[in-house]
Amino acid sequence: MKKKSYYIASILFLLYLVLLIWIILFKLQFSITALDRVREINLIPFYYKEEISFHATEVLENVLIFVPFGIYLCLVFQRSRLRSKLLFIAGMSMLLEVCQYVLAVGRSDITDLITNISGGLIGIFLYNTVVRLFHNQRRIDQIIIISATIVTVVVGGGLLFLLAVN
């Protein structure tokens, strides 16, 4: 990957991480005072006290939100082994769950850890599969960076608009 592309991918990855933290820790709130104070831990995978249909959606959302994480890791840390990438995903997911508990801004849940890691692995798998299918990693990287830039501008613009009207 060219140096310029690497820097752009790194910046996009950092912006993604900021958005990920905002979604997971701050639940898309613009004020920390608007957050519910909840401090719970669930160590039983896929166990829920309440209605199950809501949780099936939450599980899918957790997987999907971490797919870009795996893709960005492949872009930014191309020479890293799968195990290193997996440890990074698991570490970040664990850090977010611990922060939720410490800050009392959500439920720390083993299911979230499992689904987050699964999403990151899916992202790594998708990236590697596309590169193998098209035999042109540099071109694939360019397409991903351009697509991610467009998505980042649209999402960032939408968030700035929401900030302006609130």
Coordinates of C-alpha atoms in Angstrom, one line a residue:
M1 CA 0.0 0.0 0.0
K2 CA 1.3 3.5 -0.8
K3 CA 2.1 5.8 2.0
K4 CA -0.7 8.2 1.2
S5 CA -3.3 5.4 1.1
Y6 CA -1.9 4.0 4.4
Y7 CA -2.3 7.4 6.1
I8 CA -5.8 7.8 4.8
A9 CA -6.7 4.2 5.9
S10 CA -5.2 5.0 9.4
I11 CA -7.3 8.2 9.7
L12 CA -10.4 6.4 8.6
F13 CA -9.7 3.6 11.1
L14 CA -9.3 6.2 13.9
L15 CA -12.6 7.9 12.9
Y16 CA -14.3 4.5 12.9
L17 CA -12.9 3.8 16.4
V18 CA -14.2 7.2 17.7
L19 CA -17.7 6.4 16.2
L20 CA -17.5 2.8 17.7
I21 CA -16.8 4.2 21.1
W22 CA -19.5 6.8 20.8
I23 CA -22.0 4.1 19.8
I24 CA -21.1 1.5 22.4
L25 CA -20.2 3.7 25.4
F26 CA -22.4 6.7 24.8
K27 CA -25.3 5.1 23.0
L28 CA -25.3 7.9 20.3
Q29 CA -26.1 10.5 23.0
F30 CA -24.7 14.0 22.6
S31 CA -24.7 14.5 26.4
I32 CA -23.3 12.1 29.0
T33 CA -26.0 13.2 31.4
A34 CA -28.6 11.7 29.1
L35 CA -27.3 8.2 29.6
D36 CA -29.0 5.7 31.9
R37 CA -26.8 4.6 34.8
V38 CA -26.6 0.8 34.5
R39 CA -24.0 -1.4 36.0
E40 CA -24.6 -5.1 35.3
I41 CA -22.5 -8.1 34.2
N42 CA -23.8 -11.1 32.3
L43 CA -21.4 -14.0 32.1
I44 CA -23.8 -16.5 30.5
P45 CA -23.6 -16.3 26.7
F46 CA -26.8 -15.5 24.9
Y47 CA -28.8 -15.3 28.1
Y48 CA -31.5 -12.6 28.4
K49 CA -34.0 -11.8 31.2
E50 CA -36.4 -10.1 28.9
E51 CA -38.0 -10.5 25.4
I52 CA -35.7 -12.4 23.0
S53 CA -36.7 -10.7 19.7
F54 CA -35.0 -7.5 20.7
H55 CA -31.8 -9.3 21.6
A56 CA -31.6 -11.2 18.3
T57 CA -31.5 -7.8 16.6
E58 CA -28.9 -6.6 19.1
V59 CA -26.7 -9.6 18.4
L60 CA -26.8 -9.0 14.7
E61 CA -26.0 -5.3 15.2
N62 CA -23.0 -6.2 17.4
V63 CA -21.7 -8.5 14.7
L64 CA -22.2 -5.9 11.9
I65 CA -20.7 -3.0 13.7
F66 CA -17.4 -4.9 14.2
V67 CA -17.1 -6.1 10.5
P68 CA -15.4 -2.8 9.5
F69 CA -13.0 -3.3 12.5
G70 CA -11.7 -6.5 10.9
I71 CA -11.4 -4.9 7.4
Y72 CA -9.6 -1.8 8.8
L73 CA -7.2 -4.1 10.7
C74 CA -6.4 -5.8 7.4
L75 CA -5.8 -2.4 5.7
V76 CA -3.7 -0.8 8.4
F77 CA -1.8 -3.8 9.8
Q78 CA -1.3 -5.8 6.6
R79 CA 1.8 -7.7 7.9
S80 CA 0.2 -8.7 11.2
R81 CA -0.9 -12.3 11.6
L82 CA -4.4 -13.4 12.1
R83 CA -3.8 -14.2 15.8
S84 CA -2.5 -10.6 16.4
K85 CA -5.6 -9.1 14.7
L86 CA -7.9 -11.4 16.7
L87 CA -6.2 -10.4 19.9
F88 CA -6.6 -6.7 19.0
I89 CA -10.3 -7.2 18.3
A90 CA -10.8 -9.1 21.5
G91 CA -8.8 -6.6 23.5
M92 CA -10.7 -3.6 22.1
S93 CA -14.1 -5.4 22.7
M94 CA -13.0 -6.3 26.3
L95 CA -11.9 -2.7 26.9
L96 CA -15.3 -1.4 25.8
E97 CA -17.2 -3.9 28.0
V98 CA -15.0 -3.0 31.0
C99 CA -15.5 0.8 30.3
Q100 CA -19.3 0.2 30.2
Y101 CA -19.2 -1.3 33.6
V102 CA -16.8 1.2 35.2
L103 CA -18.6 4.2 33.8
A104 CA -22.0 2.5 34.5
V105 CA -23.3 3.3 31.0
G106 CA -24.4 -0.2 30.0
R107 CA -24.5 -3.9 30.6
S108 CA -21.2 -5.7 30.3
D109 CA -22.1 -8.9 28.5
I110 CA -20.2 -11.9 27.4
T111 CA -22.5 -12.2 24.4
D112 CA -21.3 -8.8 23.2
L113 CA -17.7 -10.0 23.5
I114 CA -18.5 -13.1 21.4
T115 CA -20.5 -11.2 18.8
N116 CA -17.9 -8.3 18.5
I117 CA -15.1 -10.8 18.0
S118 CA -17.2 -12.7 15.4
G119 CA -17.9 -9.5 13.5
G120 CA -14.2 -8.6 13.4
L121 CA -13.4 -12.1 12.2
I122 CA -16.0 -11.8 9.5
G123 CA -14.4 -8.5 8.4
I124 CA -11.0 -10.2 8.2
F125 CA -12.5 -13.1 6.3
L126 CA -14.3 -10.9 3.8
Y127 CA -11.2 -8.8 3.1
N128 CA -9.0 -11.8 2.6
T129 CA -11.6 -13.5 0.4
V130 CA -12.0 -10.5 -1.9
V131 CA -8.2 -10.1 -2.2
R132 CA -7.8 -13.8 -3.1
L133 CA -10.7 -13.7 -5.6
F134 CA -9.5 -10.6 -7.5
H135 CA -5.7 -11.1 -7.1
N136 CA -5.1 -7.4 -6.8
Q137 CA -4.7 -6.3 -3.1
R138 CA -3.6 -2.8 -4.0
R139 CA -6.7 -2.1 -6.1
I140 CA -9.0 -3.7 -3.5
D141 CA -7.4 -1.5 -0.8
Q142 CA -8.1 1.6 -3.0
I143 CA -11.7 0.7 -3.5
I144 CA -12.2 0.1 0.2
I145 CA -10.5 3.4 1.1
I146 CA -12.6 5.3 -1.4
S147 CA -15.8 3.6 -0.2
A148 CA -14.9 4.1 3.5
T149 CA -14.1 7.8 2.8
I150 CA -17.6 8.3 1.2
V151 CA -19.3 6.5 4.1
T152 CA -17.3 8.5 6.6
V153 CA -18.2 11.8 5.0
V154 CA -21.9 11.0 4.7
V155 CA -22.1 9.7 8.3
G156 CA -19.9 12.5 9.7
G157 CA -22.0 15.1 7.8
G158 CA -25.2 13.5 9.2
L159 CA -23.8 13.6 12.7
L160 CA -22.7 17.2 12.3
F161 CA -26.1 18.1 11.1
L162 CA -27.7 16.5 14.1
L163 CA -25.3 18.4 16.4
A164 CA -26.2 21.6 14.7
V165 CA -30.0 21.1 15.0
N166 CA -29.8 20.0 18.7

